[in-house]
PDB file of C-alpha atoms and ligand atoms in Angstrom:
ATOM      1  CA  UNK A  29       0.189  -0.253   0.151  1.00 69.00           C
ATOM      2  CA  UNK A  30       0.997   3.457  -0.675  1.00 76.00           C
ATOM      3  CA  UNK A  31       1.590   6.061   1.587  1.00 84.00           C
ATOM      4  CA  UNK A  32       0.881   9.694   1.259  1.00 90.00           C
ATOM      5  CA  UNK A  33       1.124  12.388   3.352  1.00 93.00           C
ATOM      6  CA  UNK A  34      -0.628  15.676   1.664  1.00 94.00           C
ATOM      7  CA  UNK A  35       1.027  18.265   3.658  1.00 92.00           C
ATOM      8  CA  UNK A  36      -1.713  20.740   6.016  1.00 90.00           C
ATOM      9  CA  UNK A  37      -1.687  24.383   5.561  1.00 89.00           C
ATOM     10  CA  UNK A  38       0.656  26.271   8.264  1.00 88.00           C
ATOM     11  CA  UNK A  39       1.994  29.314   9.115  1.00 90.00           C
ATOM     12  CA  UNK A  40       5.697  29.189   7.748  1.00 88.00           C
ATOM     13  CA  UNK A  41       7.615  29.705  11.036  1.00 90.00           C
ATOM     14  CA  UNK A  42       5.427  26.194  12.096  1.00 90.00           C
ATOM     15  CA  UNK A  43       6.864  24.482   9.087  1.00 89.00           C
ATOM     16  CA  UNK A  44       9.989  25.296   9.972  1.00 89.00           C
ATOM     17  CA  UNK A  45       9.984  24.347  13.979  1.00 92.00           C
ATOM     18  CA  UNK A  46      12.348  21.451  14.777  1.00 95.00           C
ATOM     19  CA  UNK A  47       9.545  19.048  16.026  1.00 94.00           C
ATOM     20  CA  UNK A  48       7.395  19.488  12.911  1.00 92.00           C
ATOM     21  CA  UNK A  49      10.672  19.283  10.979  1.00 91.00           C
ATOM     22  CA  UNK A  50      11.618  15.435  12.584  1.00 93.00           C
ATOM     23  CA  UNK A  51       7.916  14.332  12.597  1.00 93.00           C
ATOM     24  CA  UNK A  52       8.358  14.954   8.882  1.00 91.00           C
ATOM     25  CA  UNK A  53      11.479  12.917   9.144  1.00 87.00           C
ATOM     26  CA  UNK A  54       9.346  10.660  10.795  1.00 89.00           C
ATOM     27  CA  UNK A  55       7.161  10.482   8.079  1.00 90.00           C
ATOM     28  CA  UNK A  56       9.410  10.228   5.947  1.00 86.00           C
ATOM     29  CA  UNK A  57      11.620   7.394   7.399  1.00 80.00           C
ATOM     30  CA  UNK A  58       8.022   5.163   7.409  1.00 82.00           C
ATOM     31  CA  UNK A  59       8.180   5.210   3.260  1.00 79.00           C
ATOM     32  CA  UNK A  60       4.997   8.045   3.449  1.00 87.00           C
ATOM     33  CA  UNK A  61       5.628  10.275   0.093  1.00 86.00           C
ATOM     34  CA  UNK A  62       5.147  13.978   1.502  1.00 92.00           C
ATOM     35  CA  UNK A  63       3.124  16.139  -1.038  1.00 94.00           C
ATOM     36  CA  UNK A  64       3.654  20.310  -0.512  1.00 92.00           C
ATOM     37  CA  UNK A  65       4.038  22.560   1.114  1.00 92.00           C
ATOM     38  CA  UNK A  66       4.770  25.182  -1.115  1.00 93.00           C
ATOM     39  CA  UNK A  67       5.788  29.295  -1.255  1.00 92.00           C
ATOM     40  CA  UNK A  68       2.315  31.467  -1.465  1.00 90.00           C
ATOM     41  CA  UNK A  69      -0.042  33.864   0.435  1.00 88.00           C
ATOM     42  CA  UNK A  70      -1.717  32.122   3.611  1.00 84.00           C
ATOM     43  CA  UNK A  71      -4.883  32.694   5.571  1.00 84.00           C
ATOM     44  CA  UNK A  72      -3.384  34.158   8.085  1.00 85.00           C
ATOM     45  CA  UNK A  73      -2.000  36.750   5.745  1.00 87.00           C
ATOM     46  CA  UNK A  74       1.436  36.156   5.608  1.00 88.00           C
ATOM     47  CA  UNK A  75       3.481  34.730   2.245  1.00 90.00           C
ATOM     48  CA  UNK A  76       6.351  31.741   3.007  1.00 89.00           C
ATOM     49  CA  UNK A  77       6.107  27.844   2.537  1.00 90.00           C
ATOM     50  CA  UNK A  78       2.798  26.274   4.582  1.00 89.00           C
ATOM     51  CA  UNK A  79       0.409  26.939   1.650  1.00 91.00           C
ATOM     52  CA  UNK A  80      -1.192  23.668   0.860  1.00 92.00           C
ATOM     53  CA  UNK A  81      -0.639  22.318  -2.716  1.00 93.00           C
ATOM     54  CA  UNK A  82      -3.762  23.155  -5.245  1.00 93.00           C
ATOM     55  CA  UNK A  83      -6.012  19.812  -5.797  1.00 94.00           C
ATOM     56  CA  UNK A  84      -5.143  19.505  -8.995  1.00 96.00           C
ATOM     57  CA  UNK A  85      -1.602  19.500  -7.967  1.00 94.00           C
ATOM     58  CA  UNK A  86      -2.029  16.572  -5.635  1.00 94.00           C
ATOM     59  CA  UNK A  87      -4.778  15.083  -8.075  1.00 95.00           C
ATOM     60  CA  UNK A  88      -1.448  15.255 -10.496  1.00 94.00           C
ATOM     61  CA  UNK A  89       0.982  13.418  -8.524  1.00 91.00           C
ATOM     62  CA  UNK A  90      -0.960  10.577  -7.204  1.00 91.00           C
ATOM     63  CA  UNK A  91      -2.056  10.125 -11.367  1.00 93.00           C
ATOM     64  CA  UNK A  92       1.213   9.662 -11.664  1.00 89.00           C
ATOM     65  CA  UNK A  93       2.307   7.340  -9.023  1.00 87.00           C
ATOM     66  CA  UNK A  94      -0.663   5.020 -10.520  1.00 90.00           C
ATOM     67  CA  UNK A  95       0.867   5.325 -13.969  1.00 92.00           C
ATOM     68  CA  UNK A  96       4.016   4.436 -12.129  1.00 89.00           C
ATOM     69  CA  UNK A  97       3.127   1.395 -10.328  1.00 90.00           C
ATOM     70  CA  UNK A  98       1.384  -0.128 -13.827  1.00 93.00           C
ATOM     71  CA  UNK A  99       4.431   0.809 -15.824  1.00 95.00           C
ATOM     72  CA  UNK A 100       6.570  -1.116 -13.084  1.00 96.00           C
ATOM     73  CA  UNK A 101       4.106  -4.063 -12.826  1.00 95.00           C
ATOM     74  CA  UNK A 102       5.661  -5.836 -16.264  1.00 97.00           C
ATOM     75  CA  UNK A 103       9.097  -5.828 -14.489  1.00 98.00           C
ATOM     76  CA  UNK A 104      10.104  -9.208 -11.931  1.00 98.00           C
ATOM     77  CA  UNK A 105      12.269  -8.729  -8.719  1.00 98.00           C
ATOM     78  CA  UNK A 106      14.288 -11.010  -6.367  1.00 98.00           C
ATOM     79  CA  UNK A 107      15.682 -10.505  -3.174  1.00 99.00           C
ATOM     80  CA  UNK A 108      17.648 -12.625  -0.937  1.00 99.00           C
ATOM     81  CA  UNK A 109      17.484 -11.807   2.462  1.00 98.00           C
ATOM     82  CA  UNK A 110      18.871 -12.980   5.573  1.00 98.00           C
ATOM     83  CA  UNK A 111      21.518 -15.272   6.951  1.00 98.00           C
ATOM     84  CA  UNK A 112      21.881 -18.875   6.455  1.00 98.00           C
ATOM     85  CA  UNK A 113      22.427 -21.392   9.070  1.00 98.00           C
ATOM     86  CA  UNK A 114      25.059 -24.391   7.788  1.00 98.00           C
ATOM     87  CA  UNK A 115      23.913 -27.728  10.526  1.00 97.00           C
ATOM     88  CA  UNK A 116      26.937 -29.205  11.591  1.00 95.00           C
ATOM     89  CA  UNK A 117      24.542 -32.042  12.972  1.00 95.00           C
ATOM     90  CA  UNK A 118      20.724 -31.259  14.178  1.00 96.00           C
ATOM     91  CA  UNK A 119      21.074 -29.091  16.783  1.00 96.00           C
ATOM     92  CA  UNK A 120      23.891 -26.853  15.648  1.00 95.00           C
ATOM     93  CA  UNK A 121      24.639 -24.253  12.870  1.00 97.00           C
ATOM     94  CA  UNK A 122      27.242 -21.784  11.520  1.00 96.00           C
ATOM     95  CA  UNK A 123      25.607 -18.112  10.927  1.00 97.00           C
ATOM     96  CA  UNK A 124      25.572 -14.473  11.599  1.00 97.00           C
ATOM     97  CA  UNK A 125      24.397 -11.692  12.610  1.00 97.00           C
ATOM     98  CA  UNK A 126      21.995 -11.135  10.221  1.00 98.00           C
ATOM     99  CA  UNK A 127      18.504 -10.073  11.351  1.00 98.00           C
ATOM    100  CA  UNK A 128      17.003  -9.706   7.262  1.00 98.00           C
ATOM    101  CA  UNK A 129      15.798  -6.178   7.448  1.00 98.00           C
ATOM    102  CA  UNK A 130      17.576  -4.764   4.661  1.00 98.00           C
ATOM    103  CA  UNK A 131      16.618  -7.362   2.382  1.00 98.00           C
ATOM    104  CA  UNK A 132      12.526  -7.486   3.939  1.00 98.00           C
ATOM    105  CA  UNK A 133      12.861  -3.464   3.375  1.00 97.00           C
ATOM    106  CA  UNK A 134      14.181  -3.405  -0.221  1.00 98.00           C
ATOM    107  CA  UNK A 135      11.111  -5.820  -0.568  1.00 98.00           C
ATOM    108  CA  UNK A 136       8.849  -4.030   0.417  1.00 95.00           C
ATOM    109  CA  UNK A 137       9.843  -1.198  -1.495  1.00 94.00           C
ATOM    110  CA  UNK A 138      10.055  -3.165  -4.862  1.00 97.00           C
ATOM    111  CA  UNK A 139       6.395  -4.389  -3.823  1.00 95.00           C
ATOM    112  CA  UNK A 140       5.107  -0.329  -2.883  1.00 91.00           C
ATOM    113  CA  UNK A 141       6.445   0.730  -6.163  1.00 92.00           C
ATOM    114  CA  UNK A 142       4.734  -2.315  -8.360  1.00 94.00           C
ATOM    115  CA  UNK A 143       7.217  -4.842  -9.028  1.00 97.00           C
ATOM    116  CA  UNK A 144       6.316  -8.429  -8.710  1.00 98.00           C
ATOM    117  CA  UNK A 145       8.383  -9.554  -5.872  1.00 98.00           C
ATOM    118  CA  UNK A 146       9.775 -12.648  -4.980  1.00 98.00           C
ATOM    119  CA  UNK A 147      12.069 -12.396  -1.028  1.00 98.00           C
ATOM    120  CA  UNK A 148      14.093 -15.920  -0.547  1.00 98.00           C
ATOM    121  CA  UNK A 149      14.615 -15.408   2.970  1.00 98.00           C
ATOM    122  CA  UNK A 150      17.061 -17.070   5.681  1.00 98.00           C
ATOM    123  CA  UNK A 151      15.752 -17.612   9.100  1.00 98.00           C
ATOM    124  CA  UNK A 152      15.092 -14.135  10.519  1.00 98.00           C
ATOM    125  CA  UNK A 153      12.619 -13.019  13.153  1.00 98.00           C
ATOM    126  CA  UNK A 154      10.544 -10.827  10.460  1.00 98.00           C
ATOM    127  CA  UNK A 155       7.113 -10.629   9.522  1.00 97.00           C
ATOM    128  CA  UNK A 156       6.416 -11.480   5.523  1.00 98.00           C
ATOM    129  CA  UNK A 157       6.089  -8.323   3.712  1.00 97.00           C
ATOM    130  CA  UNK A 158       2.360  -8.115   2.365  1.00 95.00           C
ATOM    131  CA  UNK A 159       2.016  -9.378  -1.473  1.00 96.00           C
ATOM    132  CA  UNK A 160       5.274 -10.493  -1.938  1.00 98.00           C
ATOM    133  CA  UNK A 161       6.025 -14.310  -2.487  1.00 98.00           C
ATOM    134  CA  UNK A 162       8.147 -14.944   0.291  1.00 98.00           C
ATOM    135  CA  UNK A 163      10.368 -18.072   0.108  1.00 98.00           C
ATOM    136  CA  UNK A 164      11.644 -19.480   3.258  1.00 98.00           C
ATOM    137  CA  UNK A 165      15.100 -21.340   3.421  1.00 98.00           C
ATOM    138  CA  UNK A 166      17.813 -22.586   5.869  1.00 98.00           C
ATOM    139  CA  UNK A 167      20.979 -23.107   4.088  1.00 98.00           C
ATOM    140  CA  UNK A 168      22.718 -21.388   1.144  1.00 98.00           C
ATOM    141  CA  UNK A 169      22.328 -24.764  -0.730  1.00 98.00           C
ATOM    142  CA  UNK A 170      18.770 -24.258  -0.734  1.00 98.00           C
ATOM    143  CA  UNK A 171      19.147 -20.448  -1.027  1.00 98.00           C
ATOM    144  CA  UNK A 172      21.178 -21.136  -4.234  1.00 98.00           C
ATOM    145  CA  UNK A 173      18.212 -23.515  -5.352  1.00 98.00           C
ATOM    146  CA  UNK A 174      15.221 -20.911  -4.481  1.00 98.00           C
ATOM    147  CA  UNK A 175      16.799 -18.448  -6.304  1.00 98.00           C
ATOM    148  CA  UNK A 176      17.633 -20.559  -9.568  1.00 98.00           C
ATOM    149  CA  UNK A 177      14.421 -21.414  -9.404  1.00 97.00           C
ATOM    150  CA  UNK A 178      12.612 -17.738  -9.616  1.00 98.00           C
ATOM    151  CA  UNK A 179      14.433 -16.983 -12.482  1.00 97.00           C
ATOM    152  CA  UNK A 180      14.764 -15.315 -14.662  1.00 97.00           C
ATOM    153  CA  UNK A 181      13.860 -11.669 -13.094  1.00 98.00           C
ATOM    154  CA  UNK A 182      14.638  -8.463 -14.628  1.00 98.00           C
ATOM    155  CA  UNK A 183      16.437  -7.732 -10.924  1.00 98.00           C
ATOM    156  CA  UNK A 184      17.967  -9.425  -8.630  1.00 98.00           C
ATOM    157  CA  UNK A 185      18.912  -7.885  -5.146  1.00 99.00           C
ATOM    158  CA  UNK A 186      21.653 -10.168  -3.255  1.00 98.00           C
ATOM    159  CA  UNK A 187      21.564  -8.642   0.049  1.00 98.00           C
ATOM    160  CA  UNK A 188      21.690 -11.957   2.266  1.00 98.00           C
ATOM    161  CA  UNK A 189      24.703 -12.280   4.464  1.00 98.00           C
ATOM    162  CA  UNK A 190      25.264 -16.596   3.457  1.00 98.00           C
ATOM    163  CA  UNK A 191      27.463 -18.622   5.181  1.00 98.00           C
ATOM    164  CA  UNK A 192      30.684 -18.985   2.997  1.00 97.00           C
ATOM    165  CA  UNK A 193      30.805 -22.352   4.083  1.00 97.00           C
ATOM    166  CA  UNK A 194      29.823 -25.961   5.519  1.00 97.00           C
ATOM    167  CA  UNK A 195      30.668 -28.777   7.001  1.00 94.00           C
ATOM    168  CA  UNK A 196      31.278 -31.718   4.600  1.00 93.00           C
ATOM    169  CA  UNK A 197      29.608 -34.620   6.004  1.00 90.00           C
ATOM    170  CA  UNK A 198      26.797 -32.979   8.430  1.00 92.00           C
ATOM    171  CA  UNK A 199      26.080 -35.978  10.942  1.00 91.00           C
ATOM    172  CA  UNK A 200      22.895 -37.323  11.529  1.00 94.00           C
ATOM    173  CA  UNK A 201      23.767 -37.458  15.271  1.00 94.00           C
ATOM    174  CA  UNK A 202      24.911 -34.677  17.916  1.00 94.00           C
ATOM    175  CA  UNK A 203      28.661 -34.054  17.696  1.00 91.00           C
ATOM    176  CA  UNK A 204      30.394 -34.998  21.081  1.00 89.00           C
ATOM    177  CA  UNK A 205      32.178 -32.375  22.447  1.00 86.00           C
ATOM    178  CA  UNK A 206      35.530 -34.475  21.858  1.00 84.00           C
ATOM    179  CA  UNK A 207      34.905 -34.618  18.671  1.00 79.00           C
ATOM    180  CA  UNK A 208      35.003 -30.702  16.930  1.00 78.00           C
ATOM    181  CA  UNK A 209      38.240 -31.014  15.805  1.00 75.00           C
ATOM    182  CA  UNK A 210      37.000 -32.980  13.425  1.00 73.00           C
ATOM    183  CA  UNK A 211      35.028 -31.152  11.068  1.00 82.00           C
ATOM    184  CA  UNK A 212      35.469 -30.365   7.343  1.00 90.00           C
ATOM    185  CA  UNK A 213      34.701 -27.387   5.842  1.00 94.00           C
ATOM    186  CA  UNK A 214      33.908 -26.315   2.245  1.00 97.00           C
ATOM    187  CA  UNK A 215      33.070 -23.832   0.367  1.00 97.00           C
ATOM    188  CA  UNK A 216      29.290 -22.633  -0.387  1.00 98.00           C
ATOM    189  CA  UNK A 217      28.624 -21.761  -4.015  1.00 98.00           C
ATOM    190  CA  UNK A 218      28.378 -17.297  -4.826  1.00 98.00           C
ATOM    191  CA  UNK A 219      25.127 -17.535  -5.513  1.00 98.00           C
ATOM    192  CA  UNK A 220      25.819 -14.133  -6.594  1.00 98.00           C
ATOM    193  CA  UNK A 221      28.301 -14.754  -8.384  1.00 98.00           C
ATOM    194  CA  UNK A 222      26.880 -18.267 -10.147  1.00 98.00           C
ATOM    195  CA  UNK A 223      23.885 -16.050 -11.184  1.00 98.00           C
ATOM    196  CA  UNK A 224      25.662 -13.257 -12.504  1.00 97.00           C
ATOM    197  CA  UNK A 225      27.752 -15.137 -14.895  1.00 96.00           C
ATOM    198  CA  UNK A 226      25.035 -17.539 -15.990  1.00 95.00           C
ATOM    199  CA  UNK A 227      24.835 -17.546 -19.293  1.00 92.00           C
ATOM    200  CA  UNK A 228      21.186 -17.557 -20.678  1.00 95.00           C
ATOM    201  CA  UNK A 229      19.572 -16.644 -17.410  1.00 95.00           C
ATOM    202  CA  UNK A 230      21.376 -13.441 -15.672  1.00 98.00           C
ATOM    203  CA  UNK A 231      19.106 -11.115 -14.686  1.00 98.00           C
ATOM    204  CA  UNK A 232      18.839  -7.200 -16.335  1.00 97.00           C
ATOM    205  CA  UNK A 233      20.139  -5.443 -13.711  1.00 98.00           C
ATOM    206  CA  UNK A 234      22.039  -7.131 -10.715  1.00 98.00           C
ATOM    207  CA  UNK A 235      22.826  -5.766  -7.090  1.00 98.00           C
ATOM    208  CA  UNK A 236      25.237  -7.176  -5.185  1.00 98.00           C
ATOM    209  CA  UNK A 237      26.148  -6.397  -1.014  1.00 98.00           C
ATOM    210  CA  UNK A 238      29.471  -6.166  -0.160  1.00 98.00           C
ATOM    211  CA  UNK A 239      29.580  -6.258   4.165  1.00 98.00           C
ATOM    212  CA  UNK A 240      33.226  -5.357   5.232  1.00 97.00           C
ATOM    213  CA  UNK A 241      35.192  -4.218   8.004  1.00 97.00           C
ATOM    214  CA  UNK A 242      38.307  -2.235   6.491  1.00 97.00           C
ATOM    215  CA  UNK A 243      39.272  -0.903   3.135  1.00 97.00           C
ATOM    216  CA  UNK A 244      35.565  -1.339   2.320  1.00 97.00           C
ATOM    217  CA  UNK A 245      35.989   0.383  -1.900  1.00 98.00           C
ATOM    218  CA  UNK A 246      38.734  -1.579  -2.693  1.00 98.00           C
ATOM    219  CA  UNK A 247      37.148  -4.922  -1.423  1.00 98.00           C
ATOM    220  CA  UNK A 248      33.751  -3.371  -2.716  1.00 98.00           C
ATOM    221  CA  UNK A 249      35.667  -2.196  -5.972  1.00 98.00           C
ATOM    222  CA  UNK A 250      37.153  -5.971  -6.396  1.00 98.00           C
ATOM    223  CA  UNK A 251      33.418  -7.761  -5.709  1.00 98.00           C
ATOM    224  CA  UNK A 252      32.240  -5.613  -8.478  1.00 98.00           C
ATOM    225  CA  UNK A 253      34.108  -7.084 -10.998  1.00 97.00           C
ATOM    226  CA  UNK A 254      35.192 -10.711  -9.387  1.00 97.00           C
ATOM    227  CA  UNK A 255      31.202 -11.034  -8.938  1.00 97.00           C
ATOM    228  CA  UNK A 256      30.284  -9.446 -12.415  1.00 97.00           C
ATOM    229  CA  UNK A 257      27.393  -7.019 -10.265  1.00 97.00           C
ATOM    230  CA  UNK A 258      26.576  -3.992 -12.026  1.00 98.00           C
ATOM    231  CA  UNK A 259      26.124  -2.519  -8.372  1.00 98.00           C
ATOM    232  CA  UNK A 260      27.686  -3.430  -5.219  1.00 98.00           C
ATOM    233  CA  UNK A 261      26.828  -1.639  -1.805  1.00 98.00           C
ATOM    234  CA  UNK A 262      29.141  -1.445   0.429  1.00 98.00           C
ATOM    235  CA  UNK A 263      28.064  -0.993   4.188  1.00 98.00           C
ATOM    236  CA  UNK A 264      30.910  -1.102   7.215  1.00 97.00           C
ATOM    237  CA  UNK A 265      29.733  -3.998   8.864  1.00 97.00           C
ATOM    238  CA  UNK A 266      31.922  -3.167  12.128  1.00 97.00           C
ATOM    239  CA  UNK A 267      29.903  -0.212  13.330  1.00 97.00           C
ATOM    240  CA  UNK A 268      27.250  -0.976  15.588  1.00 96.00           C
ATOM    241  CA  UNK A 269      24.791   2.086  14.537  1.00 97.00           C
ATOM    242  CA  UNK A 270      24.614   0.893  11.306  1.00 98.00           C
ATOM    243  CA  UNK A 271      24.715  -2.834   8.962  1.00 97.00           C
ATOM    244  CA  UNK A 272      23.790  -6.076  11.232  1.00 98.00           C
ATOM    245  CA  UNK A 273      20.787  -5.975  13.106  1.00 97.00           C
ATOM    246  CA  UNK A 274      20.464  -1.769  13.296  1.00 98.00           C
ATOM    247  CA  UNK A 275      17.574  -0.441  12.556  1.00 96.00           C
ATOM    248  CA  UNK A 276      20.085   2.264   9.809  1.00 97.00           C
ATOM    249  CA  UNK A 277      22.387   2.195   7.405  1.00 98.00           C
ATOM    250  CA  UNK A 278      25.001   3.894   5.189  1.00 98.00           C
ATOM    251  CA  UNK A 279      26.169   2.938   2.728  1.00 98.00           C
ATOM    252  CA  UNK A 280      28.072   3.949  -0.652  1.00 98.00           C
ATOM    253  CA  UNK A 281      27.395   2.754  -4.031  1.00 98.00           C
ATOM    254  CA  UNK A 282      30.028   1.151  -6.376  1.00 98.00           C
ATOM    255  CA  UNK A 283      28.860   1.119 -10.272  1.00 98.00           C
ATOM    256  CA  UNK A 284      30.269  -1.027 -12.902  1.00 97.00           C
ATOM    257  CA  UNK A 285      30.704   2.008 -15.306  1.00 95.00           C
ATOM    258  CA  UNK A 286      33.304   3.618 -12.260  1.00 95.00           C
ATOM    259  CA  UNK A 287      30.860   5.980 -10.841  1.00 98.00           C
ATOM    260  CA  UNK A 288      29.894   6.331  -7.169  1.00 98.00           C
ATOM    261  CA  UNK A 289      27.633   7.581  -4.226  1.00 98.00           C
ATOM    262  CA  UNK A 290      28.048   8.164  -1.133  1.00 98.00           C
ATOM    263  CA  UNK A 291      24.285   8.272   0.992  1.00 98.00           C
ATOM    264  CA  UNK A 292      24.445   9.489   4.097  1.00 96.00           C
ATOM    265  CA  UNK A 293      23.432   7.067   7.832  1.00 95.00           C
ATOM    266  CA  UNK A 294      19.245   6.617   7.170  1.00 93.00           C
ATOM    267  CA  UNK A 295      16.661   3.964   8.093  1.00 92.00           C
ATOM    268  CA  UNK A 296      16.937   1.275   6.196  1.00 95.00           C
ATOM    269  CA  UNK A 297      13.404   1.393   4.744  1.00 92.00           C
ATOM    270  CA  UNK A 298      14.552   4.807   3.552  1.00 91.00           C
ATOM    271  CA  UNK A 299      17.605   3.488   2.212  1.00 95.00           C
ATOM    272  CA  UNK A 300      15.452   0.550   0.654  1.00 96.00           C
ATOM    273  CA  UNK A 301      12.942   3.634  -0.737  1.00 92.00           C
ATOM    274  CA  UNK A 302      17.018   5.470  -2.374  1.00 95.00           C
ATOM    275  CA  UNK A 303      18.137   1.959  -3.714  1.00 98.00           C
ATOM    276  CA  UNK A 304      14.239   0.995  -5.488  1.00 97.00           C
ATOM    277  CA  UNK A 305      14.050   4.352  -7.000  1.00 94.00           C
ATOM    278  CA  UNK A 306      17.990   4.437  -9.173  1.00 98.00           C
ATOM    279  CA  UNK A 307      16.824   0.784  -9.916  1.00 98.00           C
ATOM    280  CA  UNK A 308      13.356   1.917 -11.878  1.00 96.00           C
ATOM    281  CA  UNK A 309      15.629   4.438 -13.624  1.00 95.00           C
ATOM    282  CA  UNK A 310      17.722   2.462 -14.626  1.00 97.00           C
ATOM    283  CA  UNK A 311      15.472  -0.287 -15.857  1.00 96.00           C
ATOM    284  CA  UNK A 312      12.980   2.439 -17.673  1.00 90.00           C
TER     285      UNK A 312
HETATM  286  O1  PMT B 428      20.097  -8.216   7.765  1.00 68.84           O
HETATM  287  P1  PMT B 428      20.596  -6.998   8.455  1.00 68.84           P
HETATM  288  O2  PMT B 428      21.084  -7.229   9.790  1.00 68.84           O
HETATM  289  O3  PMT B 428      19.968  -6.443   7.787  1.00 68.84           O
HETATM  290  O4  PMT B 428      22.495  -6.440   7.728  1.00 68.84           O
HETATM  291  C1  PMT B 428      22.311  -5.852   6.844  1.00 68.84           C
HETATM  292  C2  PMT B 428      23.339  -6.473   6.305  1.00 68.84           C
HETATM  293  C3  PMT B 428      24.738  -6.427   6.909  1.00 68.84           C
HETATM  294  C4  PMT B 428      23.454  -8.230   5.992  1.00 68.84           C
HETATM  295  C5  PMT B 428      23.349  -6.494   4.181  1.00 68.84           C
HETATM  296  O5  PMT B 428      23.525  -4.922   4.611  1.00 68.84           O
HETATM  297  C6  PMT B 428      24.827  -6.647   3.546  1.00 68.84           C
HETATM  298  O6  PMT B 428      25.607  -6.430   3.837  1.00 68.84           O
HETATM  299  N1  PMT B 428      24.475  -8.014   3.004  1.00 68.84           N
HETATM  300  C7  PMT B 428      25.860  -8.795   2.621  1.00 68.84           C
HETATM  301  C8  PMT B 428      26.249  -9.230   3.502  1.00 68.84           C
HETATM  302  C9  PMT B 428      27.332  -9.979   2.632  1.00 68.84           C
HETATM  303  O7  PMT B 428      27.536 -10.983   3.273  1.00 68.84           O
HETATM  304  O8  PMT B 428      28.053  -9.557   2.155  1.00 68.84           O
HETATM  305  P2  PMT B 428      29.419 -10.210   1.293  1.00 68.84           P
HETATM  306  O9  PMT B 428      30.202  -9.430   1.110  1.00 68.84           O
HETATM  307  O10 PMT B 428      30.353 -11.245   2.389  1.00 68.84           O
HETATM  308  O11 PMT B 428      29.607 -11.076  -0.106  1.00 68.84           O
HETATM  309  C10 PMT B 428      29.133 -10.179  -1.022  1.00 68.84           C
HETATM  310  C11 PMT B 428      27.761 -10.425  -1.898  1.00 68.84           C
HETATM  311  O12 PMT B 428      28.212 -11.668  -2.605  1.00 68.84           O
HETATM  312  C12 PMT B 428      26.745  -9.852  -1.315  1.00 68.84           C
HETATM  313  O13 PMT B 428      26.066  -9.464  -2.056  1.00 68.84           O
HETATM  314  C13 PMT B 428      26.163 -11.450  -0.743  1.00 68.84           C
HETATM  315  O14 PMT B 428      24.892 -11.899  -0.766  1.00 68.84           O
HETATM  316  C14 PMT B 428      26.405 -12.322  -2.372  1.00 68.84           C
HETATM  317  N2  PMT B 428      27.145 -13.615  -1.389  1.00 68.84           N
HETATM  318  C15 PMT B 428      27.792 -13.849  -1.100  1.00 68.84           C
HETATM  319  C16 PMT B 428      28.556 -15.838  -0.190  1.00 68.84           C
HETATM  320  C17 PMT B 428      27.659 -16.590  -1.653  1.00 68.84           C
HETATM  321  N3  PMT B 428      28.047 -17.729  -0.798  1.00 68.84           N
HETATM  322  N4  PMT B 428      26.613 -16.644  -1.788  1.00 68.84           N
HETATM  323  C18 PMT B 428      25.937 -14.896  -2.756  1.00 68.84           C
HETATM  324  O15 PMT B 428      25.271 -14.960  -2.905  1.00 68.84           O
END
């Protein structure tokens, strides 16, 4: 569902008030699109920023939204999100701190913008996103198979924190404490790399993420080229106030054409909208 807030008529000084600005920012963070206010004559007799938009402007805005929605309905999108669980035995697994929040927000923004959206999610505590085709998996192998079964797609966004390793021979019984030195690990398939190098099934737009703790730019550029992505969205996962688990993120987007954008820290919901706006521009 699209959330639109029509800015009511208000005196300019009320609009400029700090608490009003903060409330407006909250609405933007919650995914609302704001229409108005505009500059003009106000009921109190003053001139300034605080005039409600004309009804024709509001209707025009809403009509444009529905046109955009209708146009995006032709696009399919696939998102991976959350961690994977690589079981060692029936009760223990290798995993990481991913909550799935960033990927779920991207799926939410895609569906709100009209995309036919599939979300392939590792184990998370998040509620399903209304309208999104949610496929729940546990391991990296299951995520790979689910991804392959849901191609072709126009755009794929790989925000999942896929475990890089799994155990070679998963035990059917709980491993005894003194047997842990016998664990053998092997690499999981790189899902992003596999899909973006696929001859026939490569989506038109492949967007990867890079979770880095050092040399953010260099490591991300390496992933952009090695994984054959169109864009890499890089975040610093050594910080507590962004990245894993947080409701906020701060990213740099590195593009195949060598350009880059550094976005400010914002809610994951707002970042998802920023990413989806760029996807819409790219696909049209
Ligand atoms: O889930 P949250 O708590 O909201 O946190 C969000 C996030 C930090 C998980 C997210 O913003 C993020 O950075 N996701 C990518 C995590 C990651 O595993 O990055 P990586 O640099 O290790 O991997 C690079 C890319 O390859 C990623 O797009 C990843 O999905 C993909 N990959 C990696 C390994 C693998 N076997 N298959 C993959 O597809």
